[in-house]
Amino acid sequence: MKRRVGVASLGALLLASCAAVPHDPPQVAQLQPAAVGLSAQGATIAPDWWTVFHDPQLDTLVTMGLAANPTLDRALARARIAEATLGVRRSDQLPQVTADGQSLYQRFPERSLYPPPYAGNAYPISSVQANLSWNLDLFGRQRALVTGARADVAAAALDAAAARLMVSTSIAQAYVGLARAEQLIGVADNFVATRREAMGFVTSRIRNKLASQFELRQAETLLAEAEQARTRAVAQRELLVHALAALVGRGADFYPQIASPKLAFDTPPLVPETLPADLLGRRPDLLAGQARIDSAVAGRRVARADFLPNVSIQALAGFAALGLGSFFDAGARTYGAGPAIHVPIFEGGKLKAQYRGATAALDEAVAAYDDAVLGAVRDSADALTHVRASDQDTAEQRRVVAGLRETVRLNQVRVSTGLGSQLDTIDAGFRLLEAEQALVSLQSDAFTHRIQLIAALGGGFQSSPPPAAAHADMPS
């Protein structure tokens, strides 16, 4: 009879203790692909996208960077921390068994509840006890914690994927910069040689009283400018070598091992014509944002479950005795089992505040995701625009270079027939070398913008065939 009364009382307590959850819905909506103007076209993700540049040294450097980079190592460590937290949350769903033992030598006071012969004397108090506790999770609080921890693991893994993409694109951009510096050194060498030739020609004219000191100073200034351009290109190359070594986790001993790049600036990889519809499902940072939304949703469920009773099963079994002589007697046995319930009655508004905070955290996660989506769409669109613009600019610069080459050839013909001046040929040569220097910069920009597009798309893309007209106006 007493047991039935206890069960009935527990049931009534459960029903009465279901506190009302405040009506506090989320206020931020999650953006969808159609809302940001993505097309229905897909794109293929290449996990080793850098191989599209066909440079074995770049392949090696990226592989090294992905194997030993502090930024990536930190992201992987955070992923392991999240996995460990998930293990802790999962263990909370299982029965917990512990064992406690104690032997305390204690004097019992005369002025207390202890009767003689214990009062005024000291005795050992010993106990050994096994305890069992099992949270029944009737309202899903533990399940929500596990769901949130699982989402955190996914977010941390995606953060690591984003770090991999960042490391690989950083190495590739530095490598393109190195190739640019190498080619600019070659162009500068041609500048220096040509301007030394010009200065020698001016000196010869001064000896023959056909030129003035003004022309000599002008030639010297042009030579100094050419030498300065080479000095800057060499310094830029050294800085990029240092950057590449740091990105792959190496030091100064690695500098001499970095050879000249073999990038084919004349044949940049093709790019897609439109943004892919799966952009939101391919960028690791956006996927990590989605996982954090899932974690925030689970956190809101946890805050909601805190309004409800928490019921668990408690059990114990062991021995306890006053004095060591009777510790293992049958009378020293102790055991017990039964339900335990925690009921929130008055929390001073704490639970409501926690629930509102969890709802606000969900809104923040959604807003952060939406902001990242808009940024991703803009970055991708900007990268496509830069690629198209740089390709067009490069094609136009090729025509400039081709025209200046023809001008230099015709001037040489004029000089050889006595119809032109050697100064005209040298001046055209200056302009040609400057145009070639600008062409190298534009070609490297075309590669850099492609790498930025790769990063904006989440890593790689499926090349689309170029329009027929794209090559018609591009000089060989």
Coordinates of C-alpha atoms in Angstrom, one line a residue, residues 31 159 238 249 261 464:
L31 CA 19.0 31.9 -46.4
D159 CA 36.8 24.0 -39.8
E238 CA 63.4 36.0 -51.6
G249 CA 56.5 24.1 -41.9
P261 CA 58.4 27.4 -60.8
S464 CA 34.2 24.4 -69.1

